[in-house]
Amino acid sequence: MKSGISKWFNEIRNLRIKAKLFLLITISMAVSSCISLVGLQIAYSIYDQQIYEKSSQVLNLSSTLIENELNKVERLTFSIMSDEQIQQNLIVMNADESDYNRIQSRAKLVDRLVQYINTETYIIAADITDVKGSSYSSGNLITLSSERRDLIQTTADRGNGTLGWVNPDAQDYSLIAARQIRSFDQLELNKLGTLVLHVNLDKIVNQYAREAVTRDGELVIVSDRNLVYPRAASMKSLLSEGNPAESASKGFRIMEQDGEKYFVSHIHSDYLGWTYYNTLPFQTIFYHIILMKNWMIAAFLLSFFLLVGFGMTVARSVTRPIEGLITNMRGLQISDLEKSELPTLAPLSQQMDEVGLLQRTYRMMLVRIQELIKENYTKQLIIKETEFRSLQAQINPHFLYNTLESINWISKMNGQKQVSQMVESLGYLLRSSISLKQDIITVEEELQLVQHYITIQRVRFEERLDFRLDVPEPIRSNSIPKLTLQPLLENAIKYAVEVMLEPCVIQIIGREEGESILLIMEDNGPGIDEAYLEQILTGERKSRGTGIGLKNIDERIKLSFGDEFGVQVDNRVGSGARITVRIPITKRG
């Protein structure tokens, strides 16, 4: 499997640029199209979920408002049932009183009932039936069938004083609230009669739910597979399905009826056992979404083919000049460079892009190569002549070392100990300066160079030079660039000892500071002029020493160990100079 993938990548790598650009554009468009389609699908899913949530909110609000009104009806029935006048008048009507008292109690009972009914908007009529079967009503009371009256009475008796609800039917489309009226006198709770309120459910729904439901939608209320609202529903299948409360109190689904799809969301209420359905034609709410999906797919396909065609045109415009340049290079490969003809420049309209620049650069490169060939040929002749003359004038360094050894031997034979020491120190300095084997040496080796240099200078300055060395042994095994301290010592002699008549103290102090080593060289001379020191540090003027200036030493230390190390000069005009060399702790094994 791995070898197959490698082979496939190798084949792609060897394709022409035109094919690679075409493949890149195709893959990019395909990937971007897939990502866009997936993103659209996710967006549509989120939109569908928002529709569900919105429908659930509407149904929750509608059902809550409807049932709030029904709760008011329930509280009204309790107020009527517990009204003292109604209780007293019912007691009179149920007792064997005179006809006059019964007529007065009946009138008072109806008047009191009218007072309650007139304050309510959704109550169509109210009816109170005493234990003897006499009825006292108020409002637009319609004639009920005997079966519905029996159902109402059974519902009220089953409640034993609590409220019972009777759903609308085909003859009576009012919602019935029925409950027994029981005596509160001395908490006997004797039955005094039955209270029945006829509620205008259609008015309640129109007030609180109709405006919340979509114009093309429909609110359906179902109770135990019986239609509560409206009188006739288009979604007949809602009546035949089971109670959705058994599976979930709310949800949504897509249903199909008479060849048309509907989006149906529902919520179940435990107060009355009703289920509220919000039905919307699927085509109505998703028509624009489906149309947008089709337009998006068409736009993606069109843009895909347009970009592929554009990519082929761009690839052809890029590869055609390159192919011409390759042809020129192949011709140059088999021809003589000096006698080959230069390629012609591309037209001006094609010289502003990278390919045109490549052609122009290639032509200039050929011109430059031809010039360099001639120049190199001339230089080779000059170099050969120079090397020949250099060999004639070359002096073998070993001859100089042997001469110094001979002088040293003669000095020792004649008892010239001081001359012998100077010759030995000079020979050591010459060997160390000319040797190119090591650029980094130990501090100990650098101090040996300093000691030999001091040996020579003490002969010259005698008591005027007071040199002191205080470098602990642990420090001496660390590494330092070659010829770091000796040029600094030479500069100190030039700027301090040579200009002073009294003895000059020069000392080198070594100490550790954190992860660094500080080698401090200081003198008690007159110091260095600030302007002159600034020119030395910037490299504008060379020091009067060996030619290895402070700037050169500082750069070599930074190149060897890093920018945090180097040379620091503290010039004290009139009190001497202090030069601090900071190097890392790098002990050699």
Coordinates of C-alpha atoms in Angstrom, one line a residue:
M1 CA 0.0 0.0 0.0
K2 CA 2.8 2.4 0.9
S3 CA 4.8 1.6 -2.2
G4 CA 1.6 2.3 -4.3
I5 CA 1.1 5.7 -2.7
S6 CA 4.8 6.5 -3.3
K7 CA 4.5 5.5 -6.9
W8 CA 1.4 7.6 -7.3
F9 CA 3.2 10.7 -5.8
N10 CA 6.2 10.1 -8.1
E11 CA 3.9 10.1 -11.1
I12 CA 2.3 13.4 -10.0
R13 CA 5.7 14.9 -9.3
N14 CA 6.8 14.1 -12.9
L15 CA 3.8 15.6 -14.6
R16 CA 4.1 18.7 -16.6
I17 CA 3.4 22.1 -15.0
K18 CA 0.3 22.5 -17.1
A19 CA -1.1 19.1 -15.9
K20 CA -0.1 20.0 -12.3
L21 CA -1.9 23.3 -12.4
F22 CA -5.0 21.6 -13.9
L23 CA -4.9 18.9 -11.3
L24 CA -4.5 21.5 -8.5
I25 CA -7.4 23.7 -9.7
T26 CA -9.6 20.6 -10.1
I27 CA -8.8 19.2 -6.6
S28 CA -9.1 22.7 -5.1
M29 CA -12.5 23.2 -6.7
A30 CA -13.7 19.8 -5.7
V31 CA -12.6 20.2 -2.1
S32 CA -14.1 23.7 -1.8
S33 CA -17.3 22.5 -3.4
C34 CA -17.6 19.6 -1.0
I35 CA -16.8 21.8 2.0
S36 CA -19.4 24.3 0.9
L37 CA -22.0 21.7 0.3
V38 CA -21.4 20.1 3.7
G39 CA -21.5 23.6 5.2
L40 CA -24.8 24.3 3.5
Q41 CA -26.2 21.0 4.7
I42 CA -25.2 21.8 8.2
A43 CA -26.7 25.3 7.9
Y44 CA -29.9 23.8 6.6
S45 CA -30.0 21.3 9.4
I46 CA -29.5 24.1 11.9
Y47 CA -32.3 26.0 10.1
D48 CA -34.6 23.0 10.4
Q49 CA -33.8 22.7 14.0
Q50 CA -34.6 26.4 14.5
I51 CA -38.0 25.8 12.8
Y52 CA -38.6 23.0 15.3
E53 CA -37.6 25.1 18.2
K54 CA -39.6 28.1 17.0
S55 CA -42.7 25.9 16.5
S56 CA -42.2 24.4 19.9
Q57 CA -42.0 27.9 21.4
V58 CA -45.2 29.0 19.6
L59 CA -47.0 25.9 20.7
N60 CA -45.8 26.3 24.3
L61 CA -46.9 29.9 24.3
S62 CA -50.2 29.1 22.7
S63 CA -51.0 26.1 24.9
T64 CA -49.9 28.1 28.0
L65 CA -52.2 31.0 27.1
I66 CA -55.1 28.8 26.3
E67 CA -54.8 26.8 29.5
N68 CA -54.3 30.0 31.5
E69 CA -57.8 31.0 30.4
L70 CA -59.1 27.6 31.3
N71 CA -57.5 28.0 34.7
K72 CA -59.4 31.2 35.1
V73 CA -62.6 29.3 34.2
E74 CA -61.7 26.8 36.9
R75 CA -61.2 29.6 39.5
L76 CA -64.5 31.1 38.3
T77 CA -66.3 27.9 39.0
F78 CA -64.8 27.8 42.5
S79 CA -65.9 31.4 43.1
I80 CA -69.5 30.6 42.0
M81 CA -69.6 27.3 43.9
S82 CA -68.3 29.0 47.1
D83 CA -70.5 32.1 46.8
E84 CA -72.5 32.5 50.0
Q85 CA -75.6 33.9 48.3
I86 CA -75.7 31.0 45.7
Q87 CA -75.2 28.5 48.6
Q88 CA -78.1 30.0 50.6
N89 CA -80.4 30.2 47.6
L90 CA -79.7 26.6 46.6
I91 CA -80.4 25.5 50.2
V92 CA -83.8 27.3 49.9
M93 CA -84.5 25.8 46.5
N94 CA -83.6 22.3 47.8
A95 CA -85.8 22.7 50.9
D96 CA -89.6 22.4 51.1
E97 CA -90.1 26.2 51.3
S98 CA -93.1 28.1 50.1
D99 CA -93.4 29.0 46.5
Y100 CA -92.9 32.7 47.3
N101 CA -89.5 32.0 49.0
R102 CA -88.5 29.7 46.1
I103 CA -89.4 32.4 43.5
Q104 CA -87.4 35.0 45.4
S105 CA -84.4 32.6 45.8
R106 CA -84.6 31.6 42.1
A107 CA -84.5 35.3 41.1
K108 CA -81.6 36.0 43.4
L109 CA -79.7 32.9 42.1
V110 CA -80.1 33.9 38.5
D111 CA -79.1 37.5 39.2
R112 CA -76.0 36.4 41.0
L113 CA -75.1 34.0 38.2
V114 CA -75.6 36.8 35.6
Q115 CA -73.2 39.0 37.6
Y116 CA -70.5 36.4 37.3
I117 CA -71.1 35.6 33.7
N118 CA -71.1 39.3 32.5
T119 CA -67.5 39.8 33.7
E120 CA -66.1 36.9 31.6
T121 CA -65.4 37.1 27.9
Y122 CA -65.2 33.5 27.0
I123 CA -68.2 32.2 28.9
I124 CA -71.2 31.5 26.6
A125 CA -73.6 30.4 29.2
A126 CA -73.9 29.2 32.8
D127 CA -76.3 26.7 34.3
I128 CA -77.0 25.5 37.9
T129 CA -79.1 22.5 38.5
D130 CA -80.3 21.8 42.1
V131 CA -80.7 18.3 43.6
K132 CA -84.3 18.3 42.5
G133 CA -83.4 18.7 38.9
S134 CA -84.5 22.3 38.5
S135 CA -82.2 24.3 36.2
Y136 CA -81.2 28.0 36.6
S137 CA -79.3 29.4 33.6
S138 CA -77.9 32.6 32.2
G139 CA -76.5 33.4 28.8
N140 CA -77.1 31.8 25.4
L141 CA -77.8 28.4 26.5
I142 CA -78.4 25.9 23.7
T143 CA -80.5 22.8 24.0
L144 CA -78.4 19.7 24.8
S145 CA -79.1 16.1 23.9
S146 CA -80.0 13.8 26.8
E147 CA -76.7 11.9 26.2
R148 CA -74.6 15.0 26.5
R149 CA -76.5 16.1 29.7
D150 CA -75.9 12.7 31.2
L151 CA -72.2 12.9 30.2
I152 CA -71.9 16.3 31.9
Q153 CA -73.7 15.2 35.0
T154 CA -71.5 12.0 35.2
T155 CA -68.4 14.1 34.8
A156 CA -69.4 16.5 37.6
D157 CA -70.4 13.6 39.9
R158 CA -67.2 11.8 39.2
G159 CA -65.3 14.8 40.4
N160 CA -66.9 14.9 43.8
G161 CA -66.5 18.7 44.0
T162 CA -63.5 19.0 41.7
L163 CA -63.8 20.4 38.2
G164 CA -64.4 18.2 35.3
W165 CA -64.1 19.0 31.6
V166 CA -66.3 17.7 28.7
N167 CA -64.9 18.2 25.2
P168 CA -67.0 19.6 22.4
D169 CA -69.0 17.3 20.1
A170 CA -70.7 17.7 16.8
Q171 CA -73.9 19.3 18.2
D172 CA -72.4 21.4 21.0
Y173 CA -69.1 23.0 20.1
S174 CA -68.6 24.6 23.5
L175 CA -66.1 23.3 26.1
I176 CA -68.0 22.3 29.2
A177 CA -66.7 22.9 32.7
A178 CA -68.8 21.0 35.3
R179 CA -68.5 20.5 39.0
Q180 CA -70.7 19.8 42.0
I181 CA -71.7 22.6 44.4
R182 CA -71.3 21.4 47.9
S183 CA -72.4 23.1 51.1
F184 CA -69.7 24.9 53.1
D185 CA -71.9 25.4 56.1
Q186 CA -70.2 23.7 59.1
L187 CA -68.1 21.8 56.5
E188 CA -70.9 19.3 55.9
L189 CA -70.1 19.3 52.1
N190 CA -73.6 18.2 51.3
K191 CA -74.4 18.3 47.6
L192 CA -76.5 21.4 46.7
G193 CA -76.4 21.1 42.9
T194 CA -74.3 21.1 39.8
L195 CA -72.6 24.0 38.1
V196 CA -72.1 23.9 34.3
L197 CA -70.2 26.6 32.4
H198 CA -70.2 26.7 28.5
V199 CA -66.8 28.0 27.3
N200 CA -66.2 29.4 23.9
L201 CA -63.1 27.5 22.9
D202 CA -63.0 28.9 19.4
K203 CA -62.8 32.4 20.8
I204 CA -59.9 31.5 23.1
V205 CA -57.9 29.9 20.3
N206 CA -58.5 32.8 18.0
Q207 CA -57.4 35.2 20.7
Y208 CA -54.2 33.5 21.8
A209 CA -53.2 31.0 19.2
R210 CA -54.4 32.0 15.8
E211 CA -52.0 35.0 15.4
A212 CA -49.1 32.9 16.6
V213 CA -49.6 30.1 14.0
T214 CA -48.3 30.6 10.5
R215 CA -50.8 31.9 7.9
D216 CA -50.7 28.6 6.0
G217 CA -50.6 26.4 9.1
E218 CA -53.2 24.9 11.3
L219 CA -53.6 24.4 15.0
V220 CA -55.1 21.1 15.9
I221 CA -56.1 20.0 19.4
V222 CA -56.6 16.3 20.0
S223 CA -57.7 14.4 23.1
D224 CA -57.7 10.6 23.2
R225 CA -57.9 10.4 19.4
N226 CA -60.9 12.8 19.5
L227 CA -60.8 16.1 17.7
V228 CA -61.2 19.0 20.2
Y229 CA -60.3 21.9 17.8
P230 CA -61.2 22.8 15.1
R231 CA -64.5 21.3 14.1
A232 CA -62.9 19.7 11.0
A233 CA -59.1 19.1 10.5
S234 CA -57.3 18.4 7.3
M235 CA -54.8 16.1 8.9
K236 CA -57.1 13.2 9.6
S237 CA -54.1 10.9 10.4
L238 CA -53.5 12.9 13.6
L239 CA -56.7 11.4 15.1
S240 CA -55.7 7.8 14.4
E241 CA -52.2 7.9 15.9
G242 CA -51.4 7.1 19.4
N243 CA -50.8 9.6 22.2
P244 CA -47.4 11.2 21.5
A245 CA -47.0 11.8 25.2
E246 CA -46.1 8.1 25.5
S247 CA -42.9 8.7 23.6
A248 CA -42.1 12.4 24.0
S249 CA -44.0 15.4 25.3
K250 CA -42.9 17.5 22.3
G251 CA -41.3 16.9 18.9
F252 CA -41.6 17.2 15.2
R253 CA -41.8 15.0 12.1
I254 CA -42.7 15.0 8.4
M255 CA -46.1 13.4 7.6
E256 CA -47.7 12.8 4.2
Q257 CA -51.4 12.9 3.5
D258 CA -53.2 13.0 0.2
G259 CA -49.9 13.1 -1.7
E260 CA -48.7 16.2 0.1
K261 CA -46.1 16.5 2.8
Y262 CA -46.7 18.3 6.1
F263 CA -44.3 19.5 8.8
V264 CA -45.9 18.6 12.1
S265 CA -44.7 19.6 15.5
H266 CA -46.6 18.7 18.7
I267 CA -46.7 19.3 22.4
H268 CA -48.7 17.4 25.1
S269 CA -50.4 19.0 28.1
D270 CA -51.0 17.1 31.3
Y271 CA -53.5 19.6 32.5
L272 CA -56.4 18.5 30.2
G273 CA -54.6 15.6 28.5
W274 CA -54.7 17.5 25.2
T275 CA -52.1 17.3 22.5
Y276 CA -51.5 20.5 20.4
Y277 CA -50.4 20.0 16.8
N278 CA -49.0 22.7 14.6
T279 CA -49.2 21.6 10.9
L280 CA -47.5 23.4 8.1
P281 CA -47.4 22.4 4.4
F282 CA -43.8 21.2 3.8
Q283 CA -43.6 22.8 0.3
T284 CA -44.6 26.2 1.7
I285 CA -41.8 26.5 4.2
F286 CA -39.1 24.6 2.3
Y287 CA -39.8 25.7 -1.2
H288 CA -37.2 28.5 -1.1
I289 CA -34.6 26.3 0.6
I290 CA -35.0 23.6 -2.0
L291 CA -34.8 26.2 -4.8
M292 CA -31.7 27.7 -3.1
K293 CA -30.0 24.3 -3.0
N294 CA -30.6 23.7 -6.7
W295 CA -29.3 27.2 -7.5
M296 CA -26.2 26.6 -5.4
I297 CA -25.4 23.3 -7.0
A298 CA -25.8 24.9 -10.5
A299 CA -23.6 27.8 -9.5
F300 CA -20.9 25.4 -8.2
L301 CA -20.9 23.4 -11.4
L302 CA -20.8 26.5 -13.6
S303 CA -18.0 28.0 -11.5
F304 CA -16.1 24.7 -11.6
F305 CA -16.0 24.5 -15.4
L306 CA -15.2 28.2 -15.7
L307 CA -12.3 28.0 -13.3
V308 CA -11.0 24.8 -15.0
G309 CA -11.1 26.5 -18.3
F310 CA -9.4 29.6 -16.9
G311 CA -6.8 27.4 -15.2
M312 CA -5.9 25.7 -18.5
T313 CA -5.5 29.1 -20.1
V314 CA -3.2 30.3 -17.3
A315 CA -1.2 27.1 -17.3
R316 CA -0.7 27.3 -21.1
S317 CA 0.4 30.9 -20.9
V318 CA 2.9 30.0 -18.2
T319 CA 4.3 26.8 -19.7
R320 CA 4.6 28.0 -23.3
P321 CA 7.5 30.5 -22.6
I322 CA 9.1 28.0 -20.3
E323 CA 9.1 25.3 -23.0
G324 CA 10.7 27.8 -25.3
L325 CA 13.4 28.5 -22.7
I326 CA 14.0 24.8 -22.2
T327 CA 14.5 24.4 -26.0
N328 CA 17.2 27.2 -25.9
M329 CA 18.9 25.5 -23.0
R330 CA 19.0 22.2 -24.7
G331 CA 20.5 23.9 -27.8
L332 CA 23.1 25.5 -25.6
Q333 CA 24.0 22.2 -24.0
I334 CA 25.2 20.7 -27.2
S335 CA 26.8 23.9 -28.6
D336 CA 29.9 26.0 -27.8
L337 CA 29.0 28.6 -25.2
E338 CA 31.5 31.2 -26.6
K339 CA 30.1 30.9 -30.1
S340 CA 26.4 30.3 -29.2
E341 CA 23.8 32.9 -30.2
L342 CA 21.9 34.6 -27.4
P343 CA 18.2 33.9 -27.2
T344 CA 15.9 36.6 -28.4
L345 CA 13.9 38.5 -25.8
A346 CA 10.2 37.9 -25.4
P347 CA 7.8 40.6 -26.7
L348 CA 7.4 43.6 -24.4
S349 CA 3.8 42.6 -23.4
Q350 CA 5.2 39.3 -22.0
Q351 CA 8.2 40.7 -20.1
M352 CA 6.4 42.0 -17.0
D353 CA 5.7 38.6 -15.3
E354 CA 8.1 36.1 -13.7
V355 CA 8.5 34.1 -16.9
G356 CA 9.5 37.1 -18.9
L357 CA 11.9 38.1 -16.1
L358 CA 13.3 34.5 -16.2
Q359 CA 14.0 34.8 -19.9
R360 CA 15.7 38.2 -19.5
T361 CA 17.8 36.9 -16.6
Y362 CA 18.8 33.8 -18.6
R363 CA 20.0 36.0 -21.5
M364 CA 21.9 38.3 -19.1
M365 CA 23.4 35.2 -17.5
L366 CA 24.7 34.0 -20.8
V367 CA 26.2 37.4 -21.5
R368 CA 27.8 37.4 -18.1
I369 CA 29.1 33.8 -18.4
Q370 CA 30.8 34.7 -21.7
E371 CA 32.4 37.7 -20.1
L372 CA 33.5 35.7 -17.1
I373 CA 35.1 33.0 -19.3
K374 CA 37.3 35.6 -21.0
E375 CA 38.0 37.3 -17.7
N376 CA 38.9 34.0 -16.0
Y377 CA 41.2 33.1 -18.9
T378 CA 43.1 36.3 -18.5
K379 CA 43.3 36.0 -14.7
Q380 CA 44.6 32.5 -15.0
L381 CA 47.5 33.7 -17.0
I382 CA 48.2 36.5 -14.5
I383 CA 48.0 34.0 -11.6
K384 CA 50.5 31.6 -13.2
E385 CA 52.9 34.4 -13.7
T386 CA 52.4 35.7 -10.1
E387 CA 52.9 32.2 -8.6
F388 CA 56.1 31.8 -10.5
R389 CA 57.5 35.1 -9.2
S390 CA 56.2 34.3 -5.7
L391 CA 58.2 31.1 -5.7
Q392 CA 61.3 33.0 -6.6
A393 CA 60.9 35.5 -3.7
Q394 CA 59.6 33.0 -1.1
I395 CA 61.7 32.6 2.1
N396 CA 61.4 29.4 4.1
P397 CA 60.3 30.3 7.6
H398 CA 62.4 27.4 9.0
F399 CA 65.5 29.2 7.9
L400 CA 64.4 32.1 10.1
Y401 CA 63.7 29.8 13.1
N402 CA 67.1 28.1 12.6
T403 CA 68.8 31.5 12.5
L404 CA 67.2 32.4 15.8
E405 CA 68.2 29.1 17.3
S406 CA 71.8 29.8 16.3
I407 CA 71.7 33.2 17.9
N408 CA 70.2 31.7 21.0
W409 CA 73.0 29.1 21.1
I410 CA 75.8 31.7 20.7
S411 CA 74.2 33.9 23.4
K412 CA 74.2 31.0 25.9
M413 CA 77.8 30.1 25.0
N414 CA 78.8 33.7 25.6
G415 CA 76.8 34.0 28.8
Q416 CA 74.3 36.5 27.3
K417 CA 71.3 35.2 29.3
Q418 CA 69.1 38.2 28.6
V419 CA 69.7 38.0 24.9
S420 CA 68.9 34.3 24.9
Q421 CA 65.6 34.9 26.7
M422 CA 64.6 37.5 24.2
V423 CA 65.5 35.3 21.2
E424 CA 63.5 32.4 22.7
S425 CA 60.4 34.6 23.4
L426 CA 60.7 36.1 19.9
G427 CA 60.8 32.6 18.3
Y428 CA 57.8 31.5 20.4
L429 CA 55.8 34.5 19.3
L430 CA 56.7 34.0 15.7
R431 CA 55.7 30.4 15.7
S432 CA 52.4 31.1 17.5
S433 CA 51.6 34.0 15.1
I434 CA 52.4 32.2 11.9
S435 CA 50.8 28.9 12.9
L436 CA 47.3 28.4 11.5
K437 CA 46.5 25.0 13.0
Q438 CA 44.4 26.3 15.8
D439 CA 42.0 29.3 16.1
I440 CA 40.8 28.4 19.6
I441 CA 43.4 27.8 22.3
T442 CA 43.3 27.6 26.1
V443 CA 43.6 30.6 28.4
E444 CA 46.9 29.0 29.7
E445 CA 48.3 29.0 26.1
E446 CA 47.2 32.6 25.6
L447 CA 48.9 33.6 28.9
Q448 CA 52.1 32.0 27.7
L449 CA 52.1 34.3 24.7
V450 CA 51.5 37.2 27.1
Q451 CA 54.5 36.1 29.2
H452 CA 56.8 35.8 26.3
Y453 CA 55.8 39.2 25.0
I454 CA 56.3 40.7 28.5
T455 CA 59.8 39.1 28.6
I456 CA 60.8 41.1 25.4
Q457 CA 59.1 44.3 26.6
R458 CA 60.8 44.2 30.0
V459 CA 64.2 44.4 28.4
R460 CA 63.0 47.5 26.7
F461 CA 61.3 49.3 29.5
E462 CA 63.0 47.7 32.5
E463 CA 61.5 49.2 35.8
R464 CA 59.0 51.4 33.9
L465 CA 56.9 48.3 33.2
D466 CA 55.2 46.6 36.3
F467 CA 53.2 43.6 35.0
R468 CA 51.0 41.6 37.3
L469 CA 49.1 38.4 36.5
D470 CA 46.2 37.1 38.7
V471 CA 44.3 34.3 36.9
P472 CA 43.3 31.3 39.0
E473 CA 44.2 27.8 37.7
P474 CA 40.5 26.7 37.1
I475 CA 40.1 29.5 34.6
R476 CA 43.2 28.7 32.6
S477 CA 41.8 25.4 31.2
N478 CA 38.9 27.3 29.4
S479 CA 38.9 28.2 25.7
I480 CA 39.6 31.6 24.1
P481 CA 40.3 32.8 20.6
K482 CA 44.0 32.9 19.7
L483 CA 45.7 36.3 20.0
T484 CA 43.1 37.9 22.3
L485 CA 45.1 39.1 25.3
Q486 CA 48.4 39.8 23.6
P487 CA 47.1 42.5 21.2
L488 CA 45.3 44.1 24.2
L489 CA 48.6 44.1 26.2
E490 CA 50.4 45.6 23.3
N491 CA 47.8 48.4 23.0
A492 CA 48.2 49.0 26.8
I493 CA 52.0 49.4 26.4
K494 CA 51.5 51.8 23.4
Y495 CA 48.9 54.0 25.1
A496 CA 50.3 53.8 28.7
V497 CA 53.9 52.7 29.2
E498 CA 55.3 54.6 26.2
V499 CA 53.8 57.9 27.2
M500 CA 54.6 57.7 31.0
L501 CA 57.9 58.5 32.7
E502 CA 57.0 56.9 36.0
P503 CA 56.4 53.1 36.4
C504 CA 53.2 51.9 34.8
V505 CA 51.3 49.0 36.4
I506 CA 49.5 46.7 34.0
Q507 CA 47.6 43.7 35.5
I508 CA 45.5 40.9 34.1
I509 CA 42.8 39.6 36.5
G510 CA 40.6 36.6 35.9
R511 CA 37.4 35.6 37.7
E512 CA 34.2 33.7 37.2
E513 CA 30.8 35.5 37.0
G514 CA 27.8 33.2 36.6
E515 CA 28.3 31.1 33.5
S516 CA 31.0 33.5 32.2
I517 CA 34.7 34.2 32.7
L518 CA 35.9 37.8 32.9
L519 CA 39.5 38.5 32.0
I520 CA 40.2 42.1 33.0
M521 CA 43.2 44.1 31.8
E522 CA 43.7 47.5 33.4
D523 CA 46.5 50.0 33.7
N524 CA 47.1 53.3 35.6
G525 CA 48.1 55.2 32.4
P526 CA 46.6 58.5 31.2
G527 CA 43.7 56.7 29.3
I528 CA 42.7 57.0 25.7
D529 CA 41.1 60.0 24.1
E530 CA 37.4 59.4 23.8
A531 CA 37.1 60.5 20.1
Y532 CA 40.1 58.3 19.2
L533 CA 38.7 55.4 21.2
E534 CA 35.3 55.7 19.4
Q535 CA 37.0 55.5 16.0
I536 CA 39.0 52.4 17.1
L537 CA 35.8 50.7 18.4
T538 CA 33.9 51.4 15.2
G539 CA 36.8 50.3 13.0
E540 CA 37.3 53.7 11.4
R541 CA 40.9 53.9 12.6
K542 CA 43.3 51.0 13.2
S543 CA 45.1 50.8 16.5
R544 CA 48.8 51.6 16.7
G545 CA 49.5 48.0 17.9
T546 CA 49.8 44.8 15.9
G547 CA 46.9 45.7 13.6
I548 CA 44.5 43.4 15.4
G549 CA 42.2 46.1 16.8
L550 CA 39.5 46.0 19.6
K551 CA 36.7 45.7 17.0
N552 CA 38.4 42.7 15.4
I553 CA 38.9 40.9 18.8
D554 CA 35.3 41.6 19.8
E555 CA 33.9 40.2 16.5
R556 CA 36.0 37.1 16.8
I557 CA 34.8 36.4 20.3
K558 CA 31.1 36.9 19.2
L559 CA 31.5 34.6 16.2
S560 CA 33.1 31.9 18.4
F561 CA 30.8 32.1 21.4
G562 CA 27.7 34.3 20.7
D563 CA 26.6 37.9 20.9
E564 CA 26.4 37.9 24.7
F565 CA 30.2 37.7 24.9
G566 CA 32.9 40.0 23.7
V567 CA 35.0 43.0 24.7
Q568 CA 34.0 46.0 26.9
V569 CA 36.1 49.1 27.3
D570 CA 35.9 51.3 30.4
N571 CA 38.1 54.4 29.6
R572 CA 39.0 56.5 32.6
V573 CA 40.7 59.6 31.2
G574 CA 43.6 60.5 33.6
S575 CA 43.2 57.2 35.5
G576 CA 44.0 54.6 32.9
A577 CA 41.9 52.2 30.9
R578 CA 40.1 48.9 31.8
I579 CA 39.3 46.3 29.1
T580 CA 37.1 43.4 30.1
V581 CA 37.0 40.2 27.9
R582 CA 33.9 38.1 28.6
I583 CA 34.1 34.4 27.4
P584 CA 31.9 31.4 28.4
I585 CA 33.0 28.6 30.7
T586 CA 34.2 26.0 28.3
K587 CA 36.7 23.8 30.1
R588 CA 38.6 21.4 27.8
G589 CA 38.8 17.8 28.8

